[in-house]
XYZ file of C-alpha atoms in Angstrom:
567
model
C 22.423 8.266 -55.066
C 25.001 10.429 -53.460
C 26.434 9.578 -49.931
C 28.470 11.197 -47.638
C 32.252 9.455 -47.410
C 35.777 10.803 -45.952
C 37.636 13.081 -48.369
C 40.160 9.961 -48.480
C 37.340 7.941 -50.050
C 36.609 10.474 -52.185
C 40.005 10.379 -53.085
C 39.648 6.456 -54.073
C 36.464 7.092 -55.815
C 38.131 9.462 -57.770
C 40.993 7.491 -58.818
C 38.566 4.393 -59.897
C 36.575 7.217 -61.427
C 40.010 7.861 -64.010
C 40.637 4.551 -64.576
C 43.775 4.074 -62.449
C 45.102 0.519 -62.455
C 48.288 0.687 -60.319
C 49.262 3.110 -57.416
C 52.517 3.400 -56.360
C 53.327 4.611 -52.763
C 54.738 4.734 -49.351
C 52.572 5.288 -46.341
C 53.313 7.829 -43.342
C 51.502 9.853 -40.786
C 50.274 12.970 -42.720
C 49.036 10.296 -45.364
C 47.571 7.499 -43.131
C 43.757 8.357 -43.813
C 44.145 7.572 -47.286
C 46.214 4.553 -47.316
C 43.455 3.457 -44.796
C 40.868 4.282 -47.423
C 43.182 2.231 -49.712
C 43.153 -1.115 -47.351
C 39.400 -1.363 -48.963
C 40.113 -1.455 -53.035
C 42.855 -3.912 -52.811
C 40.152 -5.442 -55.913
C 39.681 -2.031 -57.637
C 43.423 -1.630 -58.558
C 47.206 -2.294 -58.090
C 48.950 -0.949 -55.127
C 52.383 -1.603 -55.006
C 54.342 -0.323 -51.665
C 58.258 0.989 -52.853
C 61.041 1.135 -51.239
C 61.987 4.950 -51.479
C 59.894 8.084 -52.484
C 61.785 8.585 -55.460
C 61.322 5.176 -56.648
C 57.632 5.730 -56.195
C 58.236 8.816 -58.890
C 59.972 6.818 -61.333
C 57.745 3.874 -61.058
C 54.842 5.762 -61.824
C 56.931 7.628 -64.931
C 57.658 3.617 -65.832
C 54.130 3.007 -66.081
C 52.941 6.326 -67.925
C 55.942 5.998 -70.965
C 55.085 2.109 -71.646
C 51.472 2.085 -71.125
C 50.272 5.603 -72.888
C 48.305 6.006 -69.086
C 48.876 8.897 -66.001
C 50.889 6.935 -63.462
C 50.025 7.595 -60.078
C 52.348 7.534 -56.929
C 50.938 8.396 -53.199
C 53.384 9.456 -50.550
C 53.729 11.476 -47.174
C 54.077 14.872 -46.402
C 57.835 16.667 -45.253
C 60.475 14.211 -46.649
C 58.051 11.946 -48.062
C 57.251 14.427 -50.502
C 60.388 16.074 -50.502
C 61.817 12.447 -52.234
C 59.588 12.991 -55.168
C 61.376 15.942 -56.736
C 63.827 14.183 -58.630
C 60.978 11.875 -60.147
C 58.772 15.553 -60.936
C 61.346 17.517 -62.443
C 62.498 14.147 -64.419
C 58.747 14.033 -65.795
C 58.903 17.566 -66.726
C 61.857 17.638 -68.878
C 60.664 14.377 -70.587
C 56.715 15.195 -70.884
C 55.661 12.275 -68.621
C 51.923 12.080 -67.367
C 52.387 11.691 -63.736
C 49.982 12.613 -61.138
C 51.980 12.636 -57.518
C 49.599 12.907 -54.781
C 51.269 13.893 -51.082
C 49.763 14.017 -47.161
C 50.061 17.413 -45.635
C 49.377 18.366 -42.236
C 46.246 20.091 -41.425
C 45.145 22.997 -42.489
C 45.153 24.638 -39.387
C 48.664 23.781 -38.829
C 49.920 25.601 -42.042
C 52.533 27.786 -41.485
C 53.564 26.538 -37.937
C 56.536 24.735 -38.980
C 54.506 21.386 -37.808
C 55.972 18.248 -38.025
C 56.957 16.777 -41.432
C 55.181 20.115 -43.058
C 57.190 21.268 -46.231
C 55.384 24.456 -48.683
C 55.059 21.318 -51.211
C 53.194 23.322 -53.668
C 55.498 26.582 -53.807
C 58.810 23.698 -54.398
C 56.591 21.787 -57.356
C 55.165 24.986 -59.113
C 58.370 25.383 -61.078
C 58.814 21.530 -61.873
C 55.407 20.695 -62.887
C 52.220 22.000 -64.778
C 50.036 22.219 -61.852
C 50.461 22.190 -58.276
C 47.672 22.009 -55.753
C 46.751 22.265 -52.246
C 42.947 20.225 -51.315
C 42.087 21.828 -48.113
C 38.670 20.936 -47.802
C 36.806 17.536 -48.552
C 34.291 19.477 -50.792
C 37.465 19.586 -53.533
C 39.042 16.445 -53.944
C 36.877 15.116 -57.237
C 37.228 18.528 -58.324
C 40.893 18.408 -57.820
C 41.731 15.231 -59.033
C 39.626 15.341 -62.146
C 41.645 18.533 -63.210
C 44.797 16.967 -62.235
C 44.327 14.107 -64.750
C 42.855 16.140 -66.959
C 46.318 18.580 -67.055
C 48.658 15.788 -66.506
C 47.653 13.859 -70.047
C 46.289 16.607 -72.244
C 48.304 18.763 -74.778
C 51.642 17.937 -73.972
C 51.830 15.734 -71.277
C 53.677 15.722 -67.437
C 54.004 15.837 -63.942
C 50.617 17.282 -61.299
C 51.014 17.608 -57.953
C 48.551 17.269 -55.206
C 49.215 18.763 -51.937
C 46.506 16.846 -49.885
C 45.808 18.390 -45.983
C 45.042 15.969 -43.311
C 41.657 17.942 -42.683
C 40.323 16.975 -46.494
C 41.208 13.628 -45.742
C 39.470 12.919 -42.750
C 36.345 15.632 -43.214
C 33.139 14.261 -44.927
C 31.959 15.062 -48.472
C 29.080 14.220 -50.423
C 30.804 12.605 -53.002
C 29.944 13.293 -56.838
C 32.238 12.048 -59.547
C 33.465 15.365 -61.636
C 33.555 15.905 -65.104
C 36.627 17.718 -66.434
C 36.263 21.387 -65.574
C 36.959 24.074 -67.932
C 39.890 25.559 -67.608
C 40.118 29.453 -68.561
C 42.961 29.871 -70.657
C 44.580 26.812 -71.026
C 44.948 25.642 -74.404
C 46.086 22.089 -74.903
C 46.059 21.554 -78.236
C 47.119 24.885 -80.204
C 44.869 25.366 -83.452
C 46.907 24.270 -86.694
C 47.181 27.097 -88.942
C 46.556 26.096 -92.744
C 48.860 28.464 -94.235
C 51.303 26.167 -92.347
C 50.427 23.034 -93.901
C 50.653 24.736 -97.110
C 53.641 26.010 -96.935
C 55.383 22.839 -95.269
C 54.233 20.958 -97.774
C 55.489 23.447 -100.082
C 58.924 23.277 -98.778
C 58.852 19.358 -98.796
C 57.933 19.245 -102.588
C 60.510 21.390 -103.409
C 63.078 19.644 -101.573
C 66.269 17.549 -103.286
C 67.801 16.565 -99.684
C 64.842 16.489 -96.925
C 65.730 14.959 -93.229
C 62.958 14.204 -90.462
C 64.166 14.140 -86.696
C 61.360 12.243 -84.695
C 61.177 12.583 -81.288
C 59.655 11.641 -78.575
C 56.246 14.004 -79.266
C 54.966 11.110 -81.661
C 55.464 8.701 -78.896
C 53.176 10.938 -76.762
C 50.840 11.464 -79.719
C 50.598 7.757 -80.567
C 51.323 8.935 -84.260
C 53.586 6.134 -85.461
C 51.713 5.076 -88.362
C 51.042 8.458 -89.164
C 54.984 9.594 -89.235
C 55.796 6.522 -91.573
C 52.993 6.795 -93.882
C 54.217 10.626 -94.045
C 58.211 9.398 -94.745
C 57.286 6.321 -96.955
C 55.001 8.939 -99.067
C 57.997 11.641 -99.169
C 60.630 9.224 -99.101
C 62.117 11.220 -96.434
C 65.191 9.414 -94.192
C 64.824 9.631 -90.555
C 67.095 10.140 -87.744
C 65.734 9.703 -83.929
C 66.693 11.717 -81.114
C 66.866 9.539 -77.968
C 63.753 9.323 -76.265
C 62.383 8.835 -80.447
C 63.628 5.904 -80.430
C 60.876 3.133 -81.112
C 59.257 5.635 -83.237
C 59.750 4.282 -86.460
C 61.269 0.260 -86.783
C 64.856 0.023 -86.540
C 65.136 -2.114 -89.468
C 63.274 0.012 -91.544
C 64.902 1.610 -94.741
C 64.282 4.944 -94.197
C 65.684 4.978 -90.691
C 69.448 6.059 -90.450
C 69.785 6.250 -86.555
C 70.073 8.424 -83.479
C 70.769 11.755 -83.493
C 72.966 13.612 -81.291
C 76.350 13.625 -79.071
C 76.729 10.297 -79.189
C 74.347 8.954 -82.236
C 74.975 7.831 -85.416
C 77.719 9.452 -88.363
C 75.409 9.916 -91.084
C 71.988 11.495 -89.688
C 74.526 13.916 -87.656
C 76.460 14.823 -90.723
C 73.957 15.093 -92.995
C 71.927 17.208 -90.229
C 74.337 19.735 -91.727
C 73.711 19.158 -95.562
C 69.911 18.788 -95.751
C 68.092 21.509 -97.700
C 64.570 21.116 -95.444
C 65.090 19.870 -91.747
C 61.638 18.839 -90.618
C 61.414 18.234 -86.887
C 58.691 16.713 -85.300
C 57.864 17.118 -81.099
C 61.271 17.097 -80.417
C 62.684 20.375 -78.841
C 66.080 20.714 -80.529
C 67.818 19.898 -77.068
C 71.702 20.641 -77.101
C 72.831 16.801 -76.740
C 71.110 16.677 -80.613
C 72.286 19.988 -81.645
C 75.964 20.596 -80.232
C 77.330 24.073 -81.353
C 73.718 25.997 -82.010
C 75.983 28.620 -84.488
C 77.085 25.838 -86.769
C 73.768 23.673 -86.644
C 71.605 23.362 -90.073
C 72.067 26.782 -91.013
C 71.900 25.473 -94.530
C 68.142 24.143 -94.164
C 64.981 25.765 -94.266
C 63.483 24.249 -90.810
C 59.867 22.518 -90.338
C 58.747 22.261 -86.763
C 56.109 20.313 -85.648
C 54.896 20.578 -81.972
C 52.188 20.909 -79.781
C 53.986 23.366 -77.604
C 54.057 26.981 -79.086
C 57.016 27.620 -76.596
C 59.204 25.273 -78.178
C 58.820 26.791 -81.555
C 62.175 28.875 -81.975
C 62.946 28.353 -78.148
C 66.607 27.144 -79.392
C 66.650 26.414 -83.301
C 64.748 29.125 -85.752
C 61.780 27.528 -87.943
C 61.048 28.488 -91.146
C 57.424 27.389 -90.741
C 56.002 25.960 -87.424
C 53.282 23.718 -87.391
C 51.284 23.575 -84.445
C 48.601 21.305 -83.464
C 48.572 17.012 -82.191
C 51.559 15.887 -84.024
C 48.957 12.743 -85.389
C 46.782 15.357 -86.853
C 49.401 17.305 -88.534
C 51.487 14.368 -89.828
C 48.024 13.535 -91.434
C 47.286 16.460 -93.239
C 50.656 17.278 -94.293
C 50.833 13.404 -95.628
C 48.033 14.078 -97.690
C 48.966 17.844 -98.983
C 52.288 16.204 -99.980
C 53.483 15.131 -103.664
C 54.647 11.614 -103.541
C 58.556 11.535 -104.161
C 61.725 10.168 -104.224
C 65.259 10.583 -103.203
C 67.233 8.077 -103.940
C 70.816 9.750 -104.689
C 70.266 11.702 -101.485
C 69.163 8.583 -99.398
C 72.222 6.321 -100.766
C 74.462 9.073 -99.580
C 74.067 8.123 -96.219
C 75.672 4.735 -96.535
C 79.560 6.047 -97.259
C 79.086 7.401 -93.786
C 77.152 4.644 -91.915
C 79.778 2.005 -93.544
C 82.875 4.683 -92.024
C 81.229 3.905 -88.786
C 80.526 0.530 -89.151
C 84.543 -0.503 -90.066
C 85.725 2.117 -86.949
C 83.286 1.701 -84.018
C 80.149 -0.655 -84.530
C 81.804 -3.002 -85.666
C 84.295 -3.578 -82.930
C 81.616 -2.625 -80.577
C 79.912 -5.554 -81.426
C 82.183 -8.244 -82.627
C 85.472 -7.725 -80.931
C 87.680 -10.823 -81.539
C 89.698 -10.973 -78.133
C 89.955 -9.385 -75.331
C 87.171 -7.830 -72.781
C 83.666 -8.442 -72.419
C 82.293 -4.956 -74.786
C 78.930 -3.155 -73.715
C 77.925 -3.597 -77.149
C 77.729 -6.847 -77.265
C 75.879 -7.623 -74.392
C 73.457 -4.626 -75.701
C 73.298 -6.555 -79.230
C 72.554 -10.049 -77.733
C 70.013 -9.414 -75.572
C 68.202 -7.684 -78.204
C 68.720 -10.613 -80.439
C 67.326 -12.530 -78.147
C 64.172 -11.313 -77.277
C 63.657 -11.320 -81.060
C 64.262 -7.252 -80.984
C 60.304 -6.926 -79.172
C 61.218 -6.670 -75.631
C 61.199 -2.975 -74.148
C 64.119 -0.893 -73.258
C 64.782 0.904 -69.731
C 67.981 2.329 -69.231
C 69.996 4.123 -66.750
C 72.389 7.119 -67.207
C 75.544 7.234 -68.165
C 77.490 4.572 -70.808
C 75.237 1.784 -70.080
C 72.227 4.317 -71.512
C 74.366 5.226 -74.637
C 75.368 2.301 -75.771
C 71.998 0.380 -75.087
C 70.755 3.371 -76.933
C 72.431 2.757 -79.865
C 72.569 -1.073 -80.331
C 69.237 -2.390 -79.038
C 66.994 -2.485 -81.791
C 62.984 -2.109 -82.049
C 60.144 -3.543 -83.644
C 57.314 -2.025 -81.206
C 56.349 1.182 -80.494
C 56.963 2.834 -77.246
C 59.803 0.380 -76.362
C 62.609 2.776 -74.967
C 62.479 4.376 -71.791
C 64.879 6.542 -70.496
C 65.615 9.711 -68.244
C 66.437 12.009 -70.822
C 65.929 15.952 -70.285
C 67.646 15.332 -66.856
C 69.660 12.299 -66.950
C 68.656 10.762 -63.303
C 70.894 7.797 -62.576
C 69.040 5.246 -60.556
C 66.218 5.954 -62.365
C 66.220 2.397 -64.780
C 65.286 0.100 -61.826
C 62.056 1.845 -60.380
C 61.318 2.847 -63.951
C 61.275 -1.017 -65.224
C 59.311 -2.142 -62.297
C 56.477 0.793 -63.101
C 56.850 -0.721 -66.800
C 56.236 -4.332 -65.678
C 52.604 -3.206 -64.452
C 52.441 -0.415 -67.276
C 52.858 -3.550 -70.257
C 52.703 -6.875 -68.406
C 52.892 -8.922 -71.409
C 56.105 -7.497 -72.690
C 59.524 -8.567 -71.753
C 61.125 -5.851 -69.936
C 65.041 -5.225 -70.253
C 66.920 -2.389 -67.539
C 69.959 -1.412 -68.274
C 72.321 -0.104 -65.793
C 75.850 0.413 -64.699
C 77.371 0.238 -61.630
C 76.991 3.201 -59.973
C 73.626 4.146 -61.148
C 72.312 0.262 -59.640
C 73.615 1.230 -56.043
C 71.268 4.837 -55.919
C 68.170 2.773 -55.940
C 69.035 -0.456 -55.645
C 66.523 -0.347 -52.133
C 64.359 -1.034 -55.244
C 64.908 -4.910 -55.189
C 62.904 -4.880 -52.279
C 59.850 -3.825 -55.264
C 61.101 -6.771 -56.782
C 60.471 -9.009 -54.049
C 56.860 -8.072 -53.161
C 55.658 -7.498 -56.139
C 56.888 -9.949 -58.121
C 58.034 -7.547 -60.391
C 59.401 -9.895 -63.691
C 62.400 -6.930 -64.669
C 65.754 -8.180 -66.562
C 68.206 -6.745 -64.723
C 71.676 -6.472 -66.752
C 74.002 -4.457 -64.550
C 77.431 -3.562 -67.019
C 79.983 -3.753 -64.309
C 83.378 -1.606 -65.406
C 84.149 -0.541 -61.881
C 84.076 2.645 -62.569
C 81.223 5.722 -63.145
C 82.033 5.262 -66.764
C 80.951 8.192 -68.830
C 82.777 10.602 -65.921
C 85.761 8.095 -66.358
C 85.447 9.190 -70.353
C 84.895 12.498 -70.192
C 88.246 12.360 -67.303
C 89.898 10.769 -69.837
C 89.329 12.904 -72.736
C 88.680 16.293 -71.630
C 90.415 16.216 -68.197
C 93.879 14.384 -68.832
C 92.786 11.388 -67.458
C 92.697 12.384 -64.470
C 90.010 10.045 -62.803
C 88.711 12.119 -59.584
C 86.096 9.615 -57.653
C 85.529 7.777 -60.745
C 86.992 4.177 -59.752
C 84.306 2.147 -57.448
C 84.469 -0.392 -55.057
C 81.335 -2.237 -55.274
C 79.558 -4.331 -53.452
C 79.040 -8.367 -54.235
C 75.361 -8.108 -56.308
C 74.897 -11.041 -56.458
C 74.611 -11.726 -52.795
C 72.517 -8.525 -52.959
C 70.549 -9.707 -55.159
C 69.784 -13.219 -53.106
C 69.062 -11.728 -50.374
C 66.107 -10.371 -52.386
C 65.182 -13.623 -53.767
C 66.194 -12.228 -57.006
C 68.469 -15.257 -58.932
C 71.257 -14.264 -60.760
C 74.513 -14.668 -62.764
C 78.184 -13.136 -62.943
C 79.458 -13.427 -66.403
C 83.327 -12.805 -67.236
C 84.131 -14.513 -70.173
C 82.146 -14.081 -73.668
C 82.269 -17.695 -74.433
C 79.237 -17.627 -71.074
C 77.557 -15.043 -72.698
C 74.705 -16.201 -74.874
C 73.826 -19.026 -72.553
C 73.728 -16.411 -69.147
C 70.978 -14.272 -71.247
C 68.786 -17.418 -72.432
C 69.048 -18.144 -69.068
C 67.705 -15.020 -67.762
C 65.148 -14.531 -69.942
C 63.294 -18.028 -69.677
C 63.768 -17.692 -65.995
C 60.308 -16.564 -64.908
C 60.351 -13.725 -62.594
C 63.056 -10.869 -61.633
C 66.996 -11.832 -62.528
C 70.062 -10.033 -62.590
C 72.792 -10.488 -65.456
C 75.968 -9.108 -64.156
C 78.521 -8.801 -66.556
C 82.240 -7.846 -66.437
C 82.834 -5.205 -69.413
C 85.906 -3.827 -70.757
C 87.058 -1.106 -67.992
C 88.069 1.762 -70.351
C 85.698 1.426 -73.074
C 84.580 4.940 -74.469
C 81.225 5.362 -76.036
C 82.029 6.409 -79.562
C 81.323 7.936 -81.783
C 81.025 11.707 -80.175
C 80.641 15.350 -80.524
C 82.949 16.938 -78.066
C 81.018 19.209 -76.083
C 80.081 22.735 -77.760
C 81.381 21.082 -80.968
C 79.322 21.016 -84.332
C 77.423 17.593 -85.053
C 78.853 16.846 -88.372
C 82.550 16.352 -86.726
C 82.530 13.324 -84.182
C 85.150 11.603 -82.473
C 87.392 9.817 -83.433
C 86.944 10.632 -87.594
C 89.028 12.908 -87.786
C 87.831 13.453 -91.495
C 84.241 13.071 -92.004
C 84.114 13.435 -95.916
């Protein structure tokens, strides 16, 4: 039986309605009805109060990239709102159901420059798929029904609700909706069959086939449909950075990241494959470098769920649209089994070239300075290679990037499309709640720690259980390298002088341990991890340490730094 309730009921009805678990938010005065509302479903799910707007964002991204759910964050109107933007556009770029709900004033105040009133919906119409102003009671379920229901279909991201004081407050005769039709949105593009045929044509005929995985069979949940399609083909696989996780990291076919600063041999032989099959990635320039000099030798498979990434940047041969764990299944079973043995083996020359000049000094330097590395490598090691992966920007990302290893699917997040430092510590916390039983690791440096670092204040109330290792070099590192190589070393606001975190930290309730000397290494991390809770791990690392190996920027992929002969 229907009853009448406030539109900020409605709005909590609504939310139980979707399954929400977690809400993450900050309160104000444009927003107070709701949060109200909220005092009463304390029982119906998690509401965790941040320290920051934009760490409400990321939280919520935190959640929706470990947990496969729409993360929900619930903030103010004017600045409130305003702090968001980062966390929206950040979802866009990297496909990340988010549904970001904000107080407005009233709708008779629109357009008076009233307090704390921003045009919300004309800033978020570029960074999102949907943006949305409830002005009346009567459309809340409406609204939020279609919100989740654009947010996680097709390819995912970020919806924003503009929500006026009047809707919150007015009464409604609440009615759970359905998800409403939407005229001319297609979510999921029809796969042609003419394109399965002729993939699989192309992949028959091929002597020296690569797959790049992205992050598209993350989204799709198509793992186990990507490696029965390799192990079928025998088809080595390279990941771009946000594919990481995709496929095992100890698996044979896997050769390693892709891009600027990935691995020799999927780069180089990026550039000697005869069929380059790409699936939901969008051929973004940190995996491409020079576009004139990238696989022109291939004939190019592209698998996505977005028609406008199909020859947005890279020409395909054949495109294959459609659910990326449908198409992976039908072209697995149009396929020929095969094998490539001579073509797979050739990839070890090049992975053993990088081994001798950078991993393995990366990783097992004999003397000197603490290496990022190695810190990367051990705590990996010892969560038994399961625990998930946040990052930060900047060399801390790169390098965790590249020596943490996975066993588990969706167990690297990161702010890829538009590389948000601060984002790792609001991120972890939203994957604490997102995948409670999993160990999670966040990466960061320290410059990106200090741009949220309000954050620990999360930590506190929550009880938020994040592994904090902060790689302290004193400096905002990958700047420092680019200075270095690009600019003459000339280091322009690069050097920091930071802070004491560890007092920080305390003053948190957070425990924690500075680490200098490698010999206090492996104890420090066993330490943090069978500490139960929130720690920090701050460790001294080697000051100039570049993140190698790299394509110089607008350079092709097959020649990295510092080989100066690849063959």
């Amino acid at each position: 039986m229907s009853q009448y309730i406030s539109g900020a009921e409605a709005l909590m009805q609504s939310l139980i309605h979707e399954g929400v678990k977690t809400v993450f938010g900050y309160p104000g005065g444009s927003i107070m009805p709701v949060f109200d509302a909220m005092f009463d479903h304390k029982n119906d799910f998690k509401q965790v109060l941040v320290r920051h707007e934009q760490g409400a964002a990321h939280a919520a991204q935190g959640y929706a990239r470990v947990s496969g759910e729409v993360g929900v964050c619930i903030v103010t109107s004017g600045p409130g709102a305003t702090n968001t933007i980062t966390g929206i556009s950040d979802a866009m770029l990297d496909s990340t159901p988010i549904v970001v709900i904000a107080g407005q004033v009233g709708a008779s105040f629109l357009g008076t420059d009233a307090f704390q009133e921003v045009d919300f919906v004309c800033i978020t119409q570029p960074i999102c798929k949907w943006s949305y102003q409830i002005r009346r009671p009567e459309d809340v379920a409406w609204a939020v029904a279609r919100a989740f229901y654009i947010a996680r279909s097709g390819r995912p991201g970020p919806v924003v609700l503009d929500f006026a004081r009047n809707a919150q407050v007015g009464k409604v005769e609440y009615q759970p909706a359905s998800i409403p039709v939407q005229r001319g949105f297609i979510p999921v593009p029809d796969t042609d069959a003419n394109s399965i045929v002729e993939a699989a044509r192309l992949i028959n005929e091929a002597h020296r086939p690569l797959l790049l995985s992205g992050q598209g069979v993350t989204l799709a949940d198509a793992q186990e449909e990507l490696l029965a399609f390799v192990e079928k083909a025998d088809i080595p696989v390279g990941c771009t950075l946000l594919g990481l996780s995709t496929i095992p990291s100890a698996h044979p076919l896997y050769k390693g990241m892709l891009g600027m600063h990935g691995n020799l041999a999927p780069n180089v032989k990026t550039n000697e494959c005869d069929v380059l099959i790409a699936v939901g990635m969008r051929f973004d320039d940190r995996v491409t470098g020079n576009l004139a000099t990238y696989a022109k030798q291939a004939k190019v498979i592209h698998l996505d769920i977005d028609p406008a990434e199909i020859n947005k940047n890279v020409h395909a041969d054949v495109a294959v649209l459609g659910n990326c764990k449908q198409t992976l299944a039908l072209l697995t079973e149009a396929i020929k089994p095969a094998k490539h043995t001579e073509w797979i083996e050739s990839f070890e020359p090049l992975h053993e070239k990088e081994c001798q000049a950078v991993i393995e000094p990366a990783l097992f330097p004999k003397e000197g300075p603490i290496k990022m590395g190695e810190v990367v490598s051990m705590v990996s090691a010892a969560t038994k290679d399961s625990a998930v992966l946040v990052t930060d920007v900047g060399q801390n990302q790169l390098m965790a990037a590249r020596y943490f290893r996975y066993t588990t699917k969706r167990s690297m997040i990161s702010s890829g499309g538009l590389g948000t430092m601060g984002f790792s510590l609001p991120a972890a916390i939203g994957a604490t709640f997102g995948a409670p039983s999993r160990t999670i690791c966040a990466f960061m440096g320290d410059g990106g720690i200090q741009m949220n670092i309000q954050e620990f204040g999360t930590i506190m109330e929550s009880g938020a259980p994040v592994k904090i290792i902060l790689l302290n070099n004193n400096y905002l590192g990958n700047v420092r390298q680019w200075q270095q190589l690009f600019f003459n070393g000339r280091y322009s606001c690069t050097p920091m002088v930071n802070p004491h975190y560890g007092t920080i930290a305390s003053a948190y309730g957070i425990p924690s341990q500075a680490v200098t000397q490698r010999e206090d290494l492996p104890a420090a991390i066993d330490k943090m991890l069978s500490t139960p809770g929130a720690y920090l791990l701050e460790v001294a690392i080697q000051e100039d340490e570049n993140v190698m190996p790299m394509t110089p920027p607008g350079g092709t992929v097959s020649q990295m730094l510092p080989f100066d002969s690849i063959q």
